[in-house]
Amino acid sequence: MTATATRPGRSDDDALPDGAALPVADPATTRRAALRLIRLDGRAFALMLTLNALAAGAALAGPWLLGRIVDTVRTGGGVRTVDRLALVILVCGLAQLLLARYARYVGHRFGERTVARVREQYVDRALALPAAVVERAGTGDLTARGTTDVTAVARTLRDAVPEVCVAAAQALFLLAAVVVLDPLLGACGLGLLCGPVAVRWYLRRARTAYLAEGAATSALAELLAATAAGARTVEALGLAERRTAASEQAIERCRRTRTRTLFLRSVLLPAVDISYVLPVAGVLLVGGAMQGRGGISLGVVVSAALYLRQLSAPLETILLWVEQLQSSGAAFARVEGLSRAPRATGAAPAALLPRPSPEPSPVPASPADDRIDVTAVHYAYGATDGSRSPAARRDVLHGVDLTVRPGERLALVGPSGAGKSTLGRLLAGIDAPRLGAVTVGGVPVAALDPAALRRQIVLVTQEHHVFLGTLRDNLQIAAPDAGDATLSAALAAVGADWAAELPAGLDTELGAGGHRPDGSQSQQLALARVVLADPHTVILDEATALLDPRTARHTERALAAVLKGRTVIAIAHRLHTAHDADRVAVMEEGRLTELGTHDALVAANGAYAALWRSWHS
């Protein structure tokens, strides 16, 4: 498990308050991102528009020619003329069918290529997020954006965009044709269209409603995931009723937000139905009156009525897709909002949709050596994230000073809540101090490029993750070029004897459908990654806590041999780790109160001596 660094110097606009959800892109940013997507496949988009326009133009011939047939029959024209006009209608209908079909084909290919870019962009940005940002935002929001929201965007790009483009072209051409036939009839038809009024009402409310629905879905996903992951803890502490009540509240919030969007659709859709009937009825009434006075031919009235009747199909497509467009627009704003979240120092910008950067990022300096210095460090959760809450700005570390010499084994001990893990996160560059500095070789740890940071310092915690894939894949995350011999040696170094007994060895699939590592095996796998990463400093934050005492002791002895010559900072409650360390640092209430060798601290009869006696008893 490797640590990632936060990026200093972010503005308040990009800051992520403690416990807040990930940012959501504003409408202007969302529009710019959509335009960039179009420009990246501009030829396909232009071809789609051209084909749609040609299909819409071919569709205009039918009603006009039918009007000519009516006038020809009224004036006593011959059968041959009617047959020729009917044949032209057939040819134009066939051309419209072929053009529209090919336009949809081009549109679907455009949509699939574009959504592939969106997915790749999202993965790039998600991987560039600092670990602290992900922890504060919660994995539920990140997961919902990467699954539900990206799927909504994909469905829109694949289905809605081609359909709406075809329908919009047809609607514009049909309205223009009515106006060209007779301006008065055209004005009558346009004046009775009530669909745009309903759409305007809907659009003013839809974005906010769908963003609220997406946020409620993310919160519910986060709550359910946390409850499922901590099911044993919930059961052990008797928290079932409390978690059930919280889940019901989250479900109720989802119900309210979805009821709101349902109400908006229930207003929009009836207006769509009415908009089909009124223009046709109005044109027939006005046209009939004008034709009775000899001001217009019957064929023109028939053609205008048919054009407006045909208008119902594209209008229905557009207005029905408006709901999907608003939903996916809100989803795209959430997906694109990841661009406004803080990124790890030096994270490479996405290749497909580059994030604008007015100033080049300075190249971080390289550490002069492996010495780690903690100087007058103060830290408060939320204080570096733009939080204005006084409680969030309360320091949990107070003026900590510490020097870790290269090759030293330092044990960091103290009661729960003393600040040991917080200090470990600062040493690993996951968080940056509010005041003071944490440096390696004279360079701030949090300012290091992630790749350089992983070569310097690696943090291993109680938390671990087994990725879907083979055992080899899981190990090569830390060392992509490592061979089988190196991987096996790393497993042996951490006492993972079980790996040799797997049916397919390093090619054994892990996870669902394969071998399911238990907690201790997963933690040994994380420790093997540390061996492969080969950093000069390793921070072990209760790294063997999930192992039984005998296995933990065996693993620690194996690691001691592997980590010989490296700097090791061990955060542990098992004080035998402190007994074996070169020096022991004691944390109490966010302060470093004692520092020295095990024997010296026991002889001093202070806080460490009390911990030692308590642990032995």
XYZ file of C-alpha atoms in Angstrom:
617
model
C 0.000 0.000 0.000
C 1.621 3.251 -1.078
C 1.013 6.764 0.053
C 0.028 9.633 -2.193
C 0.743 13.275 -1.558
C -1.612 16.205 -1.396
C -1.141 19.127 -3.687
C -0.322 22.383 -1.912
C -1.384 25.741 -3.152
C -4.914 24.963 -4.237
C -7.474 27.735 -4.242
C -10.498 27.788 -1.958
C -12.721 27.180 -4.953
C -11.091 23.818 -5.473
C -10.858 22.966 -1.800
C -12.840 20.088 -0.488
C -14.336 20.700 2.943
C -13.910 17.945 5.465
C -16.622 15.340 4.969
C -18.059 17.080 1.897
C -18.933 15.445 -1.377
C -16.734 15.797 -4.420
C -17.231 18.996 -6.448
C -19.850 19.376 -9.177
C -18.968 21.273 -12.354
C -20.891 24.472 -13.050
C -22.912 24.783 -16.296
C -20.199 26.785 -18.080
C -17.539 24.191 -17.278
C -19.867 21.397 -18.347
C -20.561 23.107 -21.680
C -16.851 23.620 -22.335
C -16.173 19.967 -21.571
C -18.958 18.900 -23.957
C -17.539 21.118 -26.708
C -14.083 19.595 -26.184
C -15.609 16.149 -26.601
C -17.239 17.233 -29.865
C -14.017 18.774 -31.178
C -12.102 15.563 -30.486
C -14.386 13.742 -32.975
C -15.453 16.731 -35.038
C -15.592 14.948 -38.407
C -18.015 12.300 -37.184
C -20.183 14.944 -35.517
C -20.240 17.087 -38.682
C -21.093 14.037 -40.808
C -23.906 13.155 -38.425
C -25.368 16.667 -38.703
C -25.055 16.658 -42.505
C -26.785 13.312 -42.877
C -29.539 14.400 -40.524
C -30.078 17.577 -42.538
C -30.268 15.604 -45.794
C -32.729 13.141 -44.245
C -34.882 16.014 -42.998
C -34.785 17.629 -46.453
C -35.885 14.380 -48.091
C -38.787 14.157 -45.642
C -40.130 17.541 -46.830
C -40.904 16.268 -50.291
C -43.772 13.962 -49.286
C -46.332 16.470 -47.905
C -45.545 19.030 -50.610
C -45.949 16.488 -53.405
C -49.154 15.203 -51.800
C -50.494 18.742 -51.914
C -49.573 18.856 -55.617
C -51.488 15.621 -56.162
C -54.580 17.110 -54.460
C -54.428 20.224 -56.647
C -53.809 18.097 -59.772
C -56.904 15.985 -59.085
C -59.030 19.097 -58.373
C -57.971 20.670 -61.678
C -58.589 17.471 -63.664
C -54.973 16.444 -64.192
C -54.071 13.092 -65.714
C -53.246 9.800 -63.985
C -49.683 9.878 -65.312
C -48.958 13.092 -63.422
C -50.297 11.583 -60.200
C -48.244 8.419 -60.757
C -45.041 10.383 -61.333
C -45.615 12.441 -58.205
C -46.365 9.270 -56.181
C -43.142 7.660 -57.479
C -41.137 10.710 -56.418
C -42.750 10.491 -52.950
C -41.658 6.849 -52.739
C -38.082 7.638 -53.783
C -37.827 10.533 -51.309
C -39.218 8.338 -48.517
C -36.634 5.640 -49.298
C -33.851 8.239 -49.350
C -35.002 9.616 -46.003
C -34.976 6.116 -44.529
C -31.453 5.345 -45.727
C -30.027 8.743 -44.741
C -31.617 8.625 -41.281
C -30.393 5.079 -40.703
C -26.821 5.936 -41.680
C -26.986 9.113 -39.599
C -27.939 7.049 -36.536
C -25.118 4.618 -37.301
C -22.595 7.452 -37.424
C -24.135 8.966 -34.297
C -23.858 5.736 -32.331
C -20.208 5.316 -33.313
C -19.570 8.917 -32.266
C -21.290 8.251 -28.953
C -19.328 5.078 -28.189
C -15.982 6.705 -28.969
C -16.865 9.749 -26.909
C -18.057 7.805 -23.888
C -14.826 5.794 -24.018
C -12.984 9.101 -23.655
C -15.231 10.098 -20.764
C -14.528 6.810 -18.966
C -10.771 7.068 -19.507
C -10.827 10.694 -18.366
C -12.723 9.752 -15.233
C -10.299 6.950 -14.375
C -7.321 9.292 -14.891
C -8.821 11.906 -12.588
C -9.926 9.397 -9.967
C -6.445 7.888 -9.807
C -4.958 11.384 -9.497
C -7.017 12.194 -6.392
C -5.024 12.323 -3.166
C -5.935 9.586 -0.707
C -7.063 12.203 1.828
C -9.606 13.628 -0.632
C -11.080 10.183 -1.312
C -11.302 9.459 2.404
C -13.114 12.715 3.161
C -15.488 12.490 0.209
C -16.283 8.822 0.704
C -16.058 6.029 -1.821
C -19.833 5.956 -2.330
C -19.839 9.290 -4.193
C -16.809 8.306 -6.267
C -18.363 4.943 -7.123
C -21.754 6.428 -8.029
C -20.121 8.933 -10.381
C -18.004 6.260 -12.029
C -20.912 3.848 -12.533
C -24.410 5.369 -12.484
C -23.431 8.804 -13.781
C -21.019 7.592 -16.466
C -23.643 5.068 -17.613
C -26.219 7.877 -17.928
C -23.767 9.922 -19.996
C -23.013 6.888 -22.157
C -26.714 6.214 -22.793
C -27.222 9.833 -23.806
C -24.235 9.965 -26.139
C -25.154 6.653 -27.711
C -28.919 7.124 -28.032
C -30.121 10.622 -27.195
C -27.633 12.700 -29.191
C -28.274 10.994 -32.565
C -32.038 10.913 -31.968
C -32.217 14.559 -30.927
C -30.036 15.680 -33.843
C -32.287 13.882 -36.321
C -35.426 15.229 -34.659
C -34.128 18.798 -34.409
C -33.206 18.884 -38.091
C -36.614 17.498 -39.067
C -38.472 19.985 -36.858
C -36.596 22.996 -38.220
C -37.116 21.930 -41.828
C -40.817 21.205 -41.283
C -41.450 24.584 -39.636
C -39.564 26.338 -42.399
C -41.586 24.455 -45.011
C -44.889 25.589 -43.459
C -43.739 29.215 -43.440
C -42.596 28.958 -47.064
C -45.931 27.466 -48.146
C -47.909 30.287 -46.550
C -46.536 32.753 -43.967
C -49.932 33.182 -42.303
C -50.424 29.456 -41.839
C -46.830 29.198 -40.623
C -47.396 31.944 -38.034
C -50.606 30.241 -36.901
C -48.847 26.894 -36.432
C -45.889 28.419 -34.578
C -48.125 30.491 -32.338
C -50.044 27.458 -31.135
C -46.954 25.441 -30.215
C -47.071 25.214 -26.413
C -44.242 22.710 -26.090
C -41.426 25.308 -25.892
C -43.151 27.069 -22.981
C -43.368 23.828 -21.017
C -39.765 22.984 -21.882
C -38.577 26.389 -20.645
C -40.424 25.843 -17.355
C -38.936 22.376 -17.070
C -35.341 23.369 -17.867
C -35.311 26.099 -15.203
C -35.952 23.481 -12.524
C -34.586 20.220 -13.872
C -30.827 20.639 -13.353
C -31.138 21.416 -9.645
C -33.598 18.570 -9.152
C -31.417 15.997 -10.916
C -28.264 17.123 -9.096
C -30.113 16.660 -5.804
C -31.220 13.203 -6.946
C -27.630 12.269 -7.830
C -26.322 13.505 -4.472
C -28.987 11.518 -2.616
C -28.100 8.392 -4.592
C -24.399 8.831 -3.756
C -25.150 9.317 -0.055
C -27.291 6.185 -0.002
C -24.595 4.178 -1.791
C -21.963 5.390 0.687
C -24.156 4.509 3.682
C -25.017 1.042 2.402
C -21.399 0.291 1.480
C -20.157 1.389 4.910
C -22.823 -0.647 6.679
C -22.059 -3.761 4.629
C -18.296 -3.409 5.118
C -18.704 -2.952 8.877
C -21.480 -5.486 9.354
C -19.601 -7.390 12.046
C -18.821 -4.212 13.951
C -22.458 -3.101 13.690
C -23.588 -6.444 15.079
C -20.957 -6.528 17.839
C -21.773 -3.022 19.093
C -25.544 -3.368 18.736
C -25.802 -0.588 16.163
C -28.323 -2.327 13.911
C -31.257 -0.079 14.831
C -29.183 3.073 14.438
C -27.854 2.015 11.033
C -31.361 0.978 9.956
C -32.714 4.385 10.948
C -29.915 6.126 9.041
C -30.598 3.954 5.988
C -34.309 4.758 6.122
C -33.510 8.474 6.259
C -31.234 8.150 3.223
C -33.873 6.153 1.347
C -36.507 8.761 2.219
C -34.250 11.501 0.876
C -33.843 9.530 -2.359
C -37.606 9.088 -2.562
C -38.203 12.834 -2.145
C -35.667 13.802 -4.789
C -37.030 11.267 -7.265
C -40.592 12.362 -6.574
C -39.524 15.901 -7.421
C -38.120 14.878 -10.812
C -41.226 12.758 -11.424
C -43.412 15.822 -10.787
C -41.431 17.822 -13.348
C -41.948 15.083 -15.946
C -45.667 14.870 -15.122
C -46.007 18.551 -16.112
C -43.817 18.315 -19.195
C -45.300 15.247 -20.875
C -48.982 16.377 -20.988
C -47.821 19.644 -22.529
C -46.076 17.570 -25.199
C -49.309 15.782 -26.037
C -51.248 19.044 -26.329
C -48.587 20.585 -28.553
C -49.248 17.908 -31.191
C -52.928 18.748 -31.632
C -53.295 22.530 -31.391
C -51.116 23.583 -34.372
C -52.785 21.112 -36.765
C -56.276 22.104 -35.645
C -55.430 25.804 -35.934
C -53.987 25.464 -39.445
C -57.001 23.459 -40.628
C -59.428 26.057 -39.265
C -57.557 29.089 -40.611
C -56.623 27.370 -43.869
C -60.204 26.208 -44.403
C -61.464 29.746 -43.932
C -58.847 31.140 -46.333
C -59.521 28.441 -48.925
C -63.252 29.147 -48.756
C -62.533 32.776 -49.696
C -60.222 31.707 -52.505
C -57.112 33.041 -50.834
C -55.274 29.700 -50.833
C -55.476 26.349 -52.584
C -56.661 23.187 -50.895
C -53.352 21.511 -51.678
C -51.443 24.140 -49.681
C -53.739 23.641 -46.686
C -53.307 19.871 -46.890
C -49.508 20.192 -47.206
C -49.283 22.614 -44.268
C -51.455 20.360 -42.089
C -49.369 17.321 -43.019
C -46.131 19.178 -42.261
C -47.430 20.132 -38.820
C -48.727 16.622 -38.269
C -45.292 15.271 -39.150
C -43.853 17.790 -36.693
C -45.334 15.741 -33.847
C -42.807 12.925 -34.342
C -39.605 15.008 -33.986
C -41.169 17.140 -31.237
C -42.104 14.026 -29.328
C -38.554 12.727 -29.695
C -37.026 16.013 -28.563
C -39.340 16.614 -25.642
C -39.158 13.047 -24.413
C -35.357 13.110 -24.604
C -35.253 16.432 -22.745
C -35.736 14.525 -19.502
C -32.860 12.188 -20.341
C -30.700 15.122 -21.445
C -31.274 16.912 -18.148
C -30.582 13.795 -16.145
C -27.415 13.027 -18.089
C -26.422 16.704 -18.021
C -26.495 16.621 -14.238
C -24.613 13.301 -14.333
C -21.981 14.797 -16.666
C -21.616 17.783 -14.318
C -20.863 15.343 -11.488
C -18.415 13.375 -13.633
C -16.716 16.541 -14.882
C -16.702 17.934 -11.332
C -13.799 15.607 -10.588
C -11.613 18.035 -12.538
C -12.130 20.608 -9.757
C -11.063 18.275 -6.963
C -7.512 18.601 -5.624
C -5.029 16.388 -7.410
C -1.878 14.710 -6.206
C 1.294 16.696 -6.769
C 2.659 16.189 -10.251
C -0.253 14.058 -11.393
C -0.143 13.937 -15.141
C -3.083 15.655 -16.835
C -5.443 13.451 -18.743
C -4.316 12.982 -22.307
C -7.784 13.057 -23.825
C -9.401 16.016 -22.117
C -6.553 18.171 -20.789
C -7.379 20.382 -17.876
C -6.519 24.035 -18.620
C -3.456 25.167 -16.692
C -2.562 28.866 -17.044
C 0.828 28.398 -15.399
C 3.236 25.462 -15.712
C 3.735 23.508 -12.497
C 7.202 23.935 -11.019
C 9.428 20.877 -11.037
C 9.728 19.686 -7.425
C 13.207 19.539 -5.949
C 14.856 16.194 -5.223
C 15.636 15.278 -1.620
C 19.298 15.676 -0.715
C 19.257 12.567 1.521
C 16.905 10.260 3.425
C 16.709 12.268 6.643
C 13.141 13.073 7.772
C 12.535 16.223 9.834
C 9.295 17.191 11.567
C 9.513 20.835 12.652
C 6.929 22.555 14.889
C 4.066 20.720 13.207
C 0.447 21.606 13.946
C -2.370 19.809 12.176
C -6.164 20.122 12.256
C -8.528 18.024 10.184
C -10.320 20.293 7.714
C -8.067 23.300 8.291
C -6.199 22.763 5.029
C -9.396 22.051 3.097
C -11.139 25.367 3.317
C -13.382 24.435 6.247
C -14.704 27.343 8.279
C -15.926 25.205 11.182
C -14.126 26.006 14.454
C -14.389 22.365 15.462
C -12.750 21.314 12.198
C -9.858 23.749 12.840
C -9.074 22.364 16.311
C -5.495 21.058 16.279
C -4.936 17.358 16.861
C -1.161 17.755 16.690
C 0.540 20.491 18.694
C 4.088 21.630 17.909
C 5.580 18.219 17.172
C 9.364 18.170 16.576
C 11.051 14.955 15.488
C 14.052 13.859 13.451
C 14.244 10.381 11.943
C 17.756 9.432 10.938
C 18.410 7.326 7.801
C 18.398 3.622 8.589
C 16.841 4.138 12.013
C 14.014 1.995 13.368
C 11.650 4.286 15.271
C 8.634 3.072 17.239
C 5.741 5.500 17.642
C 3.579 4.545 20.628
C 0.885 6.035 22.802
C -2.751 5.572 23.802
C -5.540 5.515 21.233
C -6.321 8.991 19.937
C -2.891 10.360 20.799
C -2.170 11.352 17.186
C 0.132 8.511 16.117
C -1.689 7.669 12.867
C -2.161 11.371 12.061
C 1.572 11.939 12.382
C 2.141 8.862 10.226
C -0.065 10.340 7.489
C 1.941 13.571 7.590
C 5.201 11.643 7.368
C 3.818 9.731 4.360
C 2.715 12.927 2.593
C -0.964 12.016 2.573
C -1.775 15.218 4.483
C 0.122 18.478 4.820
C 0.606 20.233 8.183
C -1.363 23.368 9.029
C 1.766 24.933 10.512
C 5.346 23.754 10.493
C 7.024 21.413 8.021
C 7.594 17.727 7.333
C 10.589 17.289 5.040
C 12.685 14.488 3.599
C 16.155 15.536 2.558
C 15.103 19.171 2.989
C 12.118 18.874 0.609
C 8.507 19.033 1.915
C 7.107 15.510 1.727
C 3.683 16.717 0.564
C 5.303 18.586 -2.344
C 6.954 15.498 -3.838
C 5.743 14.038 -7.102
C 3.735 10.853 -6.331
C 6.204 8.655 -8.212
C 9.139 10.188 -6.329
C 7.241 9.975 -3.049
C 6.636 6.235 -3.497
C 10.378 5.748 -4.007
C 11.027 7.630 -0.762
C 8.263 6.664 1.673
C 5.625 3.937 1.777
C 2.796 3.774 4.302
C 1.233 0.436 5.245
C -1.906 0.563 7.390
C -4.431 -1.911 8.755
C -6.503 -1.264 5.645
C -5.665 -3.356 2.626
C -7.092 -4.128 -0.771
C -6.969 -7.146 -3.028
C -7.568 -6.262 -6.667
C -9.457 -8.496 -9.063
C -6.897 -10.381 -11.086
C -4.130 -12.849 -10.502
C -1.739 -12.945 -7.574
C 0.967 -11.785 -9.980
C -1.141 -8.769 -11.015
C -1.640 -7.790 -7.381
C 2.076 -7.901 -6.674
C 3.253 -6.207 -9.868
C 1.277 -3.097 -8.926
C 4.316 -2.221 -6.801
C 6.938 -3.479 -9.280
C 5.607 -3.880 -12.843
C 8.864 -5.377 -14.167
C 9.427 -7.886 -11.367
C 9.879 -11.505 -12.419
C 8.411 -14.593 -10.838
C 11.499 -15.226 -8.715
C 11.366 -11.705 -7.290
C 7.638 -11.969 -6.591
C 8.036 -15.308 -4.841
C 10.909 -13.939 -2.771
C 8.739 -11.004 -1.659
C 5.975 -13.376 -0.562
C 8.454 -15.529 1.331
C 9.914 -12.449 3.019
C 6.576 -11.648 4.671
C 5.815 -15.243 5.618
C 3.090 -15.775 2.987
C 3.603 -19.538 2.798
C 0.025 -20.009 1.629
C 0.914 -18.568 -1.789
C 3.027 -21.605 -2.647
C 0.019 -23.873 -2.091
C -2.274 -22.089 -4.554
C -3.367 -24.325 -7.463
C -2.026 -22.066 -10.207
C 0.704 -20.357 -8.213
C 1.189 -16.728 -9.186
C -1.447 -17.117 -11.920
C -4.193 -17.921 -9.402
C -7.166 -15.585 -9.717
C -7.988 -13.676 -6.536
C -11.450 -12.547 -5.491
C -14.819 -13.717 -6.774
C -14.525 -16.972 -8.686
C -10.990 -17.613 -7.447
C -9.026 -17.717 -4.227
C -10.462 -15.413 -1.567
C -7.639 -14.255 0.738
C -8.639 -13.794 4.362
C -7.673 -10.737 6.395
C -4.205 -11.946 7.357
C -3.389 -13.116 3.816
C -4.523 -9.794 2.374
C -2.308 -7.937 4.820
C 0.669 -10.126 3.964
C -0.015 -9.336 0.319
C 0.128 -5.614 1.141
C 3.423 -6.116 2.974
C 4.834 -8.022 0.000
C 4.064 -4.995 -2.149
C 6.147 -2.911 0.252
C 9.073 -5.287 -0.210
C 8.726 -4.965 -3.991
C 8.351 -1.154 -3.899
C 11.770 -0.987 -2.171
C 11.455 2.466 -0.535
C 14.089 3.886 1.790
C 11.466 4.615 4.495
C 8.578 2.387 5.529
C 5.808 3.526 7.877
C 3.974 0.601 9.454
C 0.711 1.795 11.002
C -0.508 -1.275 12.867
C 0.454 -3.175 9.726
C 0.224 -6.571 11.439
C -2.851 -5.810 13.550
C -5.077 -8.246 11.635
C -2.644 -11.126 12.049
C -2.807 -13.422 15.018
C 0.017 -12.783 17.524
C 2.114 -15.754 16.423
C 1.805 -14.964 12.706
C 2.350 -11.269 13.409
C 5.569 -11.975 15.288
C 6.764 -14.285 12.518
C 5.928 -11.670 9.863
C 7.620 -8.889 11.796
C 10.795 -10.970 12.146
C 10.743 -11.700 8.413
C 10.179 -8.033 7.646
C 12.993 -7.036 9.993
C 15.431 -8.950 7.818
C 14.027 -7.487 4.620
C 13.910 -3.925 5.980
C 17.403 -4.015 7.399
C 19.261 -0.859 6.411
C 16.036 1.044 5.694
C 14.307 3.630 7.822
C 11.325 2.058 9.594
C 8.687 4.000 11.530
C 6.420 1.539 13.312
C 3.124 2.682 14.840
C 1.945 -0.089 17.146
C 0.138 -1.028 20.323
C 2.162 -4.242 20.645
C 5.111 -2.912 22.597
C 7.488 -5.684 21.618
C 7.869 -3.607 18.454
C 9.063 -0.702 20.603
C 11.400 -3.008 22.526
C 13.156 -3.950 19.257
C 13.360 -0.361 17.967
C 16.394 1.920 18.046
C 14.332 4.706 19.581
C 10.799 5.101 20.911
C 8.657 8.235 20.486
C 5.687 8.577 22.841
C 2.616 10.543 21.741
C 0.069 11.900 24.227
C -2.856 14.169 23.298
C -1.220 15.269 20.057
C 2.168 16.033 21.620
C 5.496 14.236 21.528
C 6.205 13.789 25.238
C 9.066 11.290 25.344
C 11.827 10.237 22.958
C 14.644 7.784 23.604
C 15.657 4.145 23.706
C 13.456 1.516 25.280
C 15.764 0.999 28.258
C 16.165 4.724 28.880
C 12.423 5.383 28.811
C 11.642 2.469 31.120
C 14.291 3.725 33.521
C 12.806 7.242 33.380
C 9.587 5.809 34.826
C 7.373 8.095 32.707
C 4.465 7.538 30.344
C 6.262 4.862 28.322
C 7.219 2.934 31.446
C 3.549 2.944 32.501
C 2.522 1.653 29.061
C 5.182 -1.043 29.209
C 4.102 -2.253 32.621
C 0.429 -2.184 31.603
C 1.121 -4.151 28.436
C 3.145 -6.811 30.278
C 0.511 -7.226 32.957
